[in-house]
Structure formats: structure tokens, C-alpha cells
PDB file of C-alpha atoms in Angstrom:
ATOM      1  CA  GLY K 137       6.069  61.849 276.688  1.00 52.00           C
ATOM      2  CA  ALA K 138       6.000  61.861 280.457  1.00 78.00           C
ATOM      3  CA  GLY K 139       8.722  64.453 280.760  1.00 92.00           C
ATOM      4  CA  VAL K 140      11.341  66.387 278.854  1.00 95.00           C
ATOM      5  CA  SER K 141      13.809  63.977 277.310  1.00 96.00           C
ATOM      6  CA  GLN K 142      17.322  64.923 276.281  1.00 97.00           C
ATOM      7  CA  THR K 143      19.717  62.806 274.281  1.00 97.00           C
ATOM      8  CA  PRO K 144      22.438  61.857 274.570  1.00 97.00           C
ATOM      9  CA  SER K 145      22.865  62.063 278.324  1.00 96.00           C
ATOM     10  CA  ASN K 146      26.624  62.316 277.847  1.00 97.00           C
ATOM     11  CA  LYS K 147      28.690  63.373 274.870  1.00 97.00           C
ATOM     12  CA  VAL K 148      32.458  63.497 274.582  1.00 98.00           C
ATOM     13  CA  THR K 149      33.846  65.166 271.490  1.00 97.00           C
ATOM     14  CA  GLU K 150      37.160  66.436 270.240  1.00 97.00           C
ATOM     15  CA  LYS K 151      37.943  70.114 269.975  1.00 97.00           C
ATOM     16  CA  GLY K 152      36.890  71.449 266.604  1.00 97.00           C
ATOM     17  CA  LYS K 153      34.168  68.867 265.983  1.00 98.00           C
ATOM     18  CA  TYR K 154      30.477  69.500 265.385  1.00 98.00           C
ATOM     19  CA  VAL K 155      27.856  68.247 267.848  1.00 98.00           C
ATOM     20  CA  GLU K 156      24.091  68.073 267.986  1.00 98.00           C
ATOM     21  CA  LEU K 157      22.089  67.830 271.183  1.00 98.00           C
ATOM     22  CA  ARG K 158      18.454  66.790 271.073  1.00 98.00           C
ATOM     23  CA  CYS K 159      15.498  67.785 273.207  1.00 98.00           C
ATOM     24  CA  ASP K 160      12.075  66.117 273.195  1.00 97.00           C
ATOM     25  CA  PRO K 161       9.678  68.400 275.066  1.00 97.00           C
ATOM     26  CA  ILE K 162       6.518  67.374 276.840  1.00 95.00           C
ATOM     27  CA  SER K 163       3.849  66.659 274.254  1.00 94.00           C
ATOM     28  CA  GLY K 164       1.797  69.739 273.456  1.00 93.00           C
ATOM     29  CA  HIS K 165       4.200  72.230 275.008  1.00 94.00           C
ATOM     30  CA  THR K 166       4.644  75.166 272.678  1.00 93.00           C
ATOM     31  CA  ALA K 167       7.469  76.901 274.534  1.00 93.00           C
ATOM     32  CA  LEU K 168      10.960  75.417 274.624  1.00 95.00           C
ATOM     33  CA  TYR K 169      14.109  76.746 276.280  1.00 95.00           C
ATOM     34  CA  TRP K 170      17.783  75.858 276.154  1.00 97.00           C
ATOM     35  CA  TYR K 171      20.133  76.655 279.037  1.00 97.00           C
ATOM     36  CA  ARG K 172      23.815  75.954 279.632  1.00 97.00           C
ATOM     37  CA  GLN K 173      25.184  75.103 283.058  1.00 95.00           C
ATOM     38  CA  SER K 174      28.934  75.278 283.532  1.00 94.00           C
ATOM     39  CA  LEU K 175      30.604  73.581 286.469  1.00 90.00           C
ATOM     40  CA  GLY K 176      29.801  75.336 289.740  1.00 86.00           C
ATOM     41  CA  GLN K 177      27.417  77.783 288.087  1.00 89.00           C
ATOM     42  CA  GLY K 178      23.706  78.138 287.703  1.00 92.00           C
ATOM     43  CA  PRO K 179      22.017  77.593 284.363  1.00 95.00           C
ATOM     44  CA  GLU K 180      22.418  80.392 281.806  1.00 95.00           C
ATOM     45  CA  PHE K 181      19.735  81.101 279.243  1.00 94.00           C
ATOM     46  CA  LEU K 182      20.604  80.411 275.613  1.00 96.00           C
ATOM     47  CA  ILE K 183      17.465  80.498 273.482  1.00 96.00           C
ATOM     48  CA  TYR K 184      13.682  80.381 273.649  1.00 94.00           C
ATOM     49  CA  PHE K 185      11.308  78.957 271.039  1.00 94.00           C
ATOM     50  CA  GLN K 186       7.630  79.648 270.775  1.00 92.00           C
ATOM     51  CA  GLY K 187       6.374  77.071 268.301  1.00 92.00           C
ATOM     52  CA  THR K 188       8.804  76.729 265.429  1.00 93.00           C
ATOM     53  CA  GLY K 189      10.399  80.134 265.719  1.00 92.00           C
ATOM     54  CA  ALA K 190      13.225  81.344 267.933  1.00 91.00           C
ATOM     55  CA  ALA K 191      11.513  84.167 269.797  1.00 89.00           C
ATOM     56  CA  ASP K 192      14.582  85.089 271.837  1.00 90.00           C
ATOM     57  CA  ASP K 193      18.122  83.957 271.006  1.00 93.00           C
ATOM     58  CA  SER K 194      19.884  86.647 272.997  1.00 91.00           C
ATOM     59  CA  GLY K 195      21.710  84.116 275.167  1.00 93.00           C
ATOM     60  CA  LEU K 196      23.561  82.308 272.393  1.00 96.00           C
ATOM     61  CA  PRO K 197      27.230  83.079 273.084  1.00 95.00           C
ATOM     62  CA  ASN K 198      28.407  83.325 269.474  1.00 95.00           C
ATOM     63  CA  ASP K 199      27.631  82.197 265.946  1.00 96.00           C
ATOM     64  CA  ARG K 200      29.005  78.698 266.542  1.00 98.00           C
ATOM     65  CA  PHE K 201      25.791  77.971 268.416  1.00 98.00           C
ATOM     66  CA  PHE K 202      22.530  77.430 266.589  1.00 97.00           C
ATOM     67  CA  ALA K 203      19.234  75.781 267.465  1.00 97.00           C
ATOM     68  CA  VAL K 204      16.247  74.650 265.434  1.00 97.00           C
ATOM     69  CA  ARG K 205      12.752  73.413 266.092  1.00 97.00           C
ATOM     70  CA  PRO K 206      11.383  72.755 262.598  1.00 95.00           C
ATOM     71  CA  GLU K 207       8.046  71.168 263.510  1.00 94.00           C
ATOM     72  CA  GLY K 208       7.417  72.919 266.777  1.00 92.00           C
ATOM     73  CA  SER K 209       8.227  69.882 268.880  1.00 95.00           C
ATOM     74  CA  VAL K 210      11.716  68.359 268.982  1.00 97.00           C
ATOM     75  CA  SER K 211      14.582  70.829 269.120  1.00 98.00           C
ATOM     76  CA  THR K 212      18.238  70.392 268.251  1.00 98.00           C
ATOM     77  CA  LEU K 213      21.038  72.531 269.617  1.00 98.00           C
ATOM     78  CA  LYS K 214      23.973  72.576 267.234  1.00 98.00           C
ATOM     79  CA  ILE K 215      27.500  73.602 268.125  1.00 98.00           C
ATOM     80  CA  GLN K 216      30.131  74.030 265.423  1.00 98.00           C
ATOM     81  CA  ARG K 217      33.897  73.961 265.895  1.00 98.00           C
ATOM     82  CA  THR K 218      33.573  73.005 269.541  1.00 98.00           C
ATOM     83  CA  GLU K 219      35.975  74.485 272.061  1.00 97.00           C
ATOM     84  CA  ARG K 220      36.989  73.224 275.486  1.00 97.00           C
ATOM     85  CA  GLY K 221      35.081  76.127 277.023  1.00 96.00           C
ATOM     86  CA  ASP K 222      31.855  74.709 275.596  1.00 97.00           C
ATOM     87  CA  SER K 223      32.071  71.851 278.088  1.00 97.00           C
ATOM     88  CA  ALA K 224      28.968  72.094 280.263  1.00 97.00           C
ATOM     89  CA  VAL K 225      25.607  70.529 280.951  1.00 96.00           C
ATOM     90  CA  TYR K 226      23.065  71.673 278.378  1.00 98.00           C
ATOM     91  CA  LEU K 227      19.550  71.804 279.766  1.00 97.00           C
ATOM     92  CA  CYS K 228      16.289  71.893 277.904  1.00 96.00           C
ATOM     93  CA  ALA K 229      12.943  72.933 279.359  1.00 94.00           C
ATOM     94  CA  SER K 230       9.433  73.171 277.981  1.00 93.00           C
ATOM     95  CA  SER K 231       6.212  74.802 279.080  1.00 91.00           C
ATOM     96  CA  SER K 232       2.638  75.072 277.887  1.00 89.00           C
ATOM     97  CA  GLY K 233       3.169  78.714 277.007  1.00 83.00           C
ATOM     98  CA  GLN K 234       5.242  81.797 277.644  1.00 75.00           C
ATOM     99  CA  GLY K 235       5.566  82.429 281.360  1.00 74.00           C
ATOM    100  CA  ARG K 236       3.989  79.109 282.318  1.00 81.00           C
ATOM    101  CA  LYS K 237       5.732  76.626 284.589  1.00 83.00           C
ATOM    102  CA  ALA K 238       8.791  75.193 282.887  1.00 88.00           C
ATOM    103  CA  PHE K 239       9.706  71.505 283.129  1.00 91.00           C
ATOM    104  CA  PHE K 240      13.381  70.673 282.764  1.00 92.00           C
ATOM    105  CA  GLY K 241      15.082  67.655 281.289  1.00 94.00           C
ATOM    106  CA  GLN K 242      18.041  65.991 282.961  1.00 92.00           C
ATOM    107  CA  GLY K 243      20.465  67.575 280.574  1.00 95.00           C
ATOM    108  CA  THR K 244      23.244  66.518 278.231  1.00 97.00           C
ATOM    109  CA  ARG K 245      26.719  66.642 279.676  1.00 97.00           C
ATOM    110  CA  LEU K 246      29.062  67.776 276.905  1.00 98.00           C
ATOM    111  CA  THR K 247      32.792  67.331 277.332  1.00 98.00           C
ATOM    112  CA  VAL K 248      35.147  68.764 274.738  1.00 98.00           C
ATOM    113  CA  VAL K 249      38.635  67.250 274.906  1.00 97.00           C
TER     114      VAL K 249
ATOM    115  CA  GLY L  24      21.210  94.153 284.626  1.00 83.00           C
ATOM    116  CA  ASN L  25      19.653  91.107 286.218  1.00 88.00           C
ATOM    117  CA  SER L  26      21.531  88.874 288.616  1.00 92.00           C
ATOM    118  CA  VAL L  27      21.013  86.577 291.574  1.00 95.00           C
ATOM    119  CA  THR L  28      23.446  86.125 294.441  1.00 95.00           C
ATOM    120  CA  GLN L  29      22.974  82.990 296.416  1.00 94.00           C
ATOM    121  CA  MET L  30      24.433  81.704 299.649  1.00 83.00           C
ATOM    122  CA  GLU L  31      27.353  79.467 298.855  1.00 81.00           C
ATOM    123  CA  GLY L  32      27.369  75.907 300.046  1.00 83.00           C
ATOM    124  CA  PRO L  33      27.649  73.220 300.705  1.00 94.00           C
ATOM    125  CA  VAL L  34      25.302  73.182 303.655  1.00 96.00           C
ATOM    126  CA  THR L  35      25.128  70.164 305.934  1.00 97.00           C
ATOM    127  CA  LEU L  36      22.367  69.869 308.514  1.00 97.00           C
ATOM    128  CA  SER L  37      21.052  67.232 310.832  1.00 97.00           C
ATOM    129  CA  GLU L  38      17.535  65.968 310.311  1.00 97.00           C
ATOM    130  CA  GLU L  39      14.874  68.268 311.821  1.00 97.00           C
ATOM    131  CA  ALA L  40      17.202  71.275 311.826  1.00 97.00           C
ATOM    132  CA  PHE L  41      16.059  74.684 310.584  1.00 97.00           C
ATOM    133  CA  LEU L  42      17.165  75.668 307.089  1.00 97.00           C
ATOM    134  CA  THR L  43      17.837  79.083 305.624  1.00 97.00           C
ATOM    135  CA  ILE L  44      19.413  79.613 302.221  1.00 97.00           C
ATOM    136  CA  ASN L  45      19.962  83.274 301.449  1.00 97.00           C
ATOM    137  CA  CYS L  46      19.213  84.805 298.078  1.00 97.00           C
ATOM    138  CA  THR L  47      19.421  88.416 296.983  1.00 97.00           C
ATOM    139  CA  TYR L  48      18.790  89.818 293.548  1.00 96.00           C
ATOM    140  CA  THR L  49      19.405  92.762 291.271  1.00 95.00           C
ATOM    141  CA  ALA L  50      16.813  93.474 288.639  1.00 91.00           C
ATOM    142  CA  THR L  51      15.318  96.147 286.473  1.00 82.00           C
ATOM    143  CA  GLY L  52      11.606  96.536 286.886  1.00 80.00           C
ATOM    144  CA  TYR L  53       9.513  94.102 288.887  1.00 84.00           C
ATOM    145  CA  PRO L  54      10.847  90.576 288.615  1.00 91.00           C
ATOM    146  CA  SER L  55       9.232  87.293 289.517  1.00 91.00           C
ATOM    147  CA  LEU L  56      11.294  85.162 291.899  1.00 94.00           C
ATOM    148  CA  PHE L  57      11.693  81.401 292.046  1.00 94.00           C
ATOM    149  CA  TRP L  58      13.346  78.594 293.906  1.00 97.00           C
ATOM    150  CA  TYR L  59      14.233  75.503 291.879  1.00 96.00           C
ATOM    151  CA  VAL L  60      15.475  72.201 293.299  1.00 96.00           C
ATOM    152  CA  GLN L  61      17.543  69.490 291.689  1.00 93.00           C
ATOM    153  CA  TYR L  62      17.420  66.120 293.397  1.00 93.00           C
ATOM    154  CA  PRO L  63      20.209  63.626 292.660  1.00 89.00           C
ATOM    155  CA  GLY L  64      19.833  62.182 289.182  1.00 85.00           C
ATOM    156  CA  GLU L  65      16.824  64.338 288.312  1.00 87.00           C
ATOM    157  CA  GLY L  66      16.134  67.509 286.347  1.00 87.00           C
ATOM    158  CA  LEU L  67      15.485  70.930 287.824  1.00 91.00           C
ATOM    159  CA  GLN L  68      12.038  71.283 289.372  1.00 92.00           C
ATOM    160  CA  LEU L  69      10.178  74.386 290.385  1.00 93.00           C
ATOM    161  CA  LEU L  70       9.873  74.405 294.170  1.00 96.00           C
ATOM    162  CA  LEU L  71       8.044  77.687 294.725  1.00 96.00           C
ATOM    163  CA  LYS L  72       7.628  81.160 293.321  1.00 94.00           C
ATOM    164  CA  ALA L  73       6.434  84.676 294.099  1.00 94.00           C
ATOM    165  CA  THR L  74       5.458  87.240 291.526  1.00 91.00           C
ATOM    166  CA  LYS L  75       5.194  90.465 293.505  1.00 91.00           C
ATOM    167  CA  ALA L  76       6.466  92.161 296.620  1.00 93.00           C
ATOM    168  CA  ASP L  77       5.397  90.630 299.958  1.00 95.00           C
ATOM    169  CA  ASP L  78       4.118  87.480 298.259  1.00 96.00           C
ATOM    170  CA  LYS L  79       5.073  84.278 300.030  1.00 97.00           C
ATOM    171  CA  GLY L  80       5.704  81.165 298.002  1.00 97.00           C
ATOM    172  CA  SER L  81       5.406  77.820 299.754  1.00 97.00           C
ATOM    173  CA  ASN L  82       5.623  74.149 298.906  1.00 97.00           C
ATOM    174  CA  LYS L  83       6.613  70.925 300.693  1.00 95.00           C
ATOM    175  CA  GLY L  84       7.225  72.837 303.936  1.00 97.00           C
ATOM    176  CA  PHE L  85       9.553  75.331 302.245  1.00 98.00           C
ATOM    177  CA  GLU L  86       8.756  79.038 302.246  1.00 98.00           C
ATOM    178  CA  ALA L  87      10.231  82.194 300.758  1.00 98.00           C
ATOM    179  CA  THR L  88       8.961  85.768 300.955  1.00 98.00           C
ATOM    180  CA  TYR L  89       9.564  88.345 298.226  1.00 97.00           C
ATOM    181  CA  ARG L  90      11.160  91.312 300.041  1.00 96.00           C
ATOM    182  CA  LYS L  91      11.481  94.281 297.724  1.00 94.00           C
ATOM    183  CA  GLU L  92      13.002  96.543 300.372  1.00 94.00           C
ATOM    184  CA  THR L  93      15.930  94.180 300.907  1.00 96.00           C
ATOM    185  CA  THR L  94      15.832  92.646 297.388  1.00 96.00           C
ATOM    186  CA  SER L  95      15.804  89.201 298.953  1.00 97.00           C
ATOM    187  CA  PHE L  96      14.012  85.888 298.597  1.00 98.00           C
ATOM    188  CA  HIS L  97      15.470  83.662 301.300  1.00 98.00           C
ATOM    189  CA  LEU L  98      14.417  80.011 301.390  1.00 98.00           C
ATOM    190  CA  GLU L  99      13.414  78.541 304.755  1.00 98.00           C
ATOM    191  CA  LYS L 100      12.186  75.271 306.145  1.00 98.00           C
ATOM    192  CA  GLY L 101      11.475  74.607 309.775  1.00 97.00           C
ATOM    193  CA  SER L 102      12.490  70.966 309.922  1.00 96.00           C
ATOM    194  CA  VAL L 103      14.514  69.395 307.139  1.00 97.00           C
ATOM    195  CA  GLN L 104      14.432  65.733 306.193  1.00 97.00           C
ATOM    196  CA  VAL L 105      17.018  63.491 304.599  1.00 97.00           C
ATOM    197  CA  SER L 106      14.904  63.543 301.440  1.00 96.00           C
ATOM    198  CA  ASP L 107      15.464  67.310 301.142  1.00 97.00           C
ATOM    199  CA  SER L 108      19.101  66.695 300.220  1.00 97.00           C
ATOM    200  CA  ALA L 109      19.489  68.380 296.831  1.00 97.00           C
ATOM    201  CA  VAL L 110      20.878  71.445 295.080  1.00 95.00           C
ATOM    202  CA  TYR L 111      18.712  74.561 295.424  1.00 97.00           C
ATOM    203  CA  PHE L 112      18.750  77.388 292.887  1.00 97.00           C
ATOM    204  CA  CYS L 113      17.310  80.847 293.338  1.00 97.00           C
ATOM    205  CA  ALA L 114      16.178  82.467 290.088  1.00 95.00           C
ATOM    206  CA  LEU L 115      14.376  85.480 288.685  1.00 93.00           C
ATOM    207  CA  SER L 116      12.576  86.437 285.542  1.00 89.00           C
ATOM    208  CA  GLU L 117      12.319  90.048 284.493  1.00 82.00           C
ATOM    209  CA  ALA L 118       8.550  90.000 284.734  1.00 69.00           C
ATOM    210  CA  THR L 119       5.679  87.606 284.921  1.00 60.00           C
ATOM    211  CA  GLY L 120       5.566  85.859 281.585  1.00 61.00           C
ATOM    212  CA  ALA L 121       9.139  86.690 280.629  1.00 63.00           C
ATOM    213  CA  ASN L 122      10.943  84.170 278.535  1.00 68.00           C
ATOM    214  CA  ASN L 123      14.108  83.435 280.420  1.00 84.00           C
ATOM    215  CA  LEU L 124      15.317  82.840 283.937  1.00 90.00           C
ATOM    216  CA  PHE L 125      18.441  84.197 285.635  1.00 92.00           C
ATOM    217  CA  PHE L 126      19.804  81.659 288.103  1.00 94.00           C
ATOM    218  CA  GLY L 127      22.072  81.814 291.107  1.00 95.00           C
ATOM    219  CA  THR L 128      24.999  79.440 291.409  1.00 95.00           C
ATOM    220  CA  GLY L 129      23.107  76.892 293.506  1.00 95.00           C
ATOM    221  CA  THR L 130      23.468  75.660 297.077  1.00 96.00           C
ATOM    222  CA  ARG L 131      24.002  71.994 297.813  1.00 96.00           C
ATOM    223  CA  LEU L 132      22.151  70.817 300.910  1.00 97.00           C
ATOM    224  CA  THR L 133      22.958  67.550 302.610  1.00 97.00           C
ATOM    225  CA  VAL L 134      20.763  66.394 305.472  1.00 98.00           C
ATOM    226  CA  ILE L 135      22.188  63.682 307.686  1.00 97.00           C
ATOM    227  CA  PRO L 136      20.086  61.380 309.855  1.00 95.00           C
TER     228      PRO L 136
END
């Protein structure tokens, strides 16, 4: 595609529910990143994929958060038992390789009520 | 650890005014430094970067110089335009080619005609 696409753009869910956030990277980009941006803060790194594998998941806050990229393209960020503190904008970025320029999507705004 | 401290906003300037947004960092090793910009309704975009001390990054009339002695990477532009209105984020990566970025909290710039 022309850019990084994230769906949905907005998601409202009830506390305790499960959510999935999708990221479509730029075609051919092997590196994919997830970030979380809370209100008034800068983005915080969550996880980095190189191809299909999670090369660095050190930013995932706890085991309720999980991400997959089974075919090395689309990625899904999964959050179990959502909490109000999970409310944030979740950003995805892709690049042509590690350390190359990253292109960001517009994000998914998650609101947990 | 790694962190970025960024001048708090919001900043409001008249068109053609001089802009400075301060950024200082704490890092282990020799980080790469970045400025990202987020225009209204768009995703984060890389504005400029510098990968070693005394490097100057520049783009679209914006400049920033990597100052190791003061651990700073201040963003400047000599004459701002209304179209520069956006949120600006200073960021670092631990080294060239590192996986993840550490962002500041962002500075909202509004330029009025």
C-alpha cells in the first residue's frame, strides 16, 4: 500500500474485554514496530518484528499484551482483559530494515470504559 | 537509561518568527537523534536526524545540531510558516540501527498569520 494502514482508527471497549488492533505495513517492509502513546506523552516502544519473529518485545508492559505477524506482513496487537489504563493511541510503523527510516501509521485510538 | 526531555508547549508564534524547541537527552553509549513531526490528522513523520556528535540534520528549513557536550539536539527554524503548525517530537535510538526509539513528550507549535 501507499502507507502504513491501521484499523480500526477508533475502538471503544469495556473493561475486561479482549481487543485486536491491526497494522498493514508498507509492502515489502520487513521491520515492523508497535508503540503506545498515552495522552500528553510521547510514543513508547512496545515490540519490534523482523519478518515473522518478534526480535524485541521488551516494551510490552505485561502478559496481557501480545502481538503476532504470522506471514511477515500484517501484524495484530492483542490485548486481553483490558484495563482503563490501556487507553491510548497505538501506533504502528514499518521500515525496509532494521535501523532504516520508519514510516508511521495514523494510529488506533483505544478507549477502555 | 535512555530518556529525552523536551521543551513543553504549546508554542504560539507569528508567521516568519524564529523557532527554537529545546531537547536534551540522557543515553548510554552513542545514540542517534531525531526530530519527528505530526501534522494534524497525519501520522508521525521523520523530519531530520543526526547520527553522531556535531552532525547537523536539516530538512524543510529546520535544523538541529547534535551537541554531545551539552547532550542537546535543539530544533530551529529561521522563519516559520502557518503550514509548520504541528506537534514536534524529539527522539533517540541507542545506536545507529537500533530497533526502538525513545521519544520526548512532544511540543505543539501553532503559527498564526
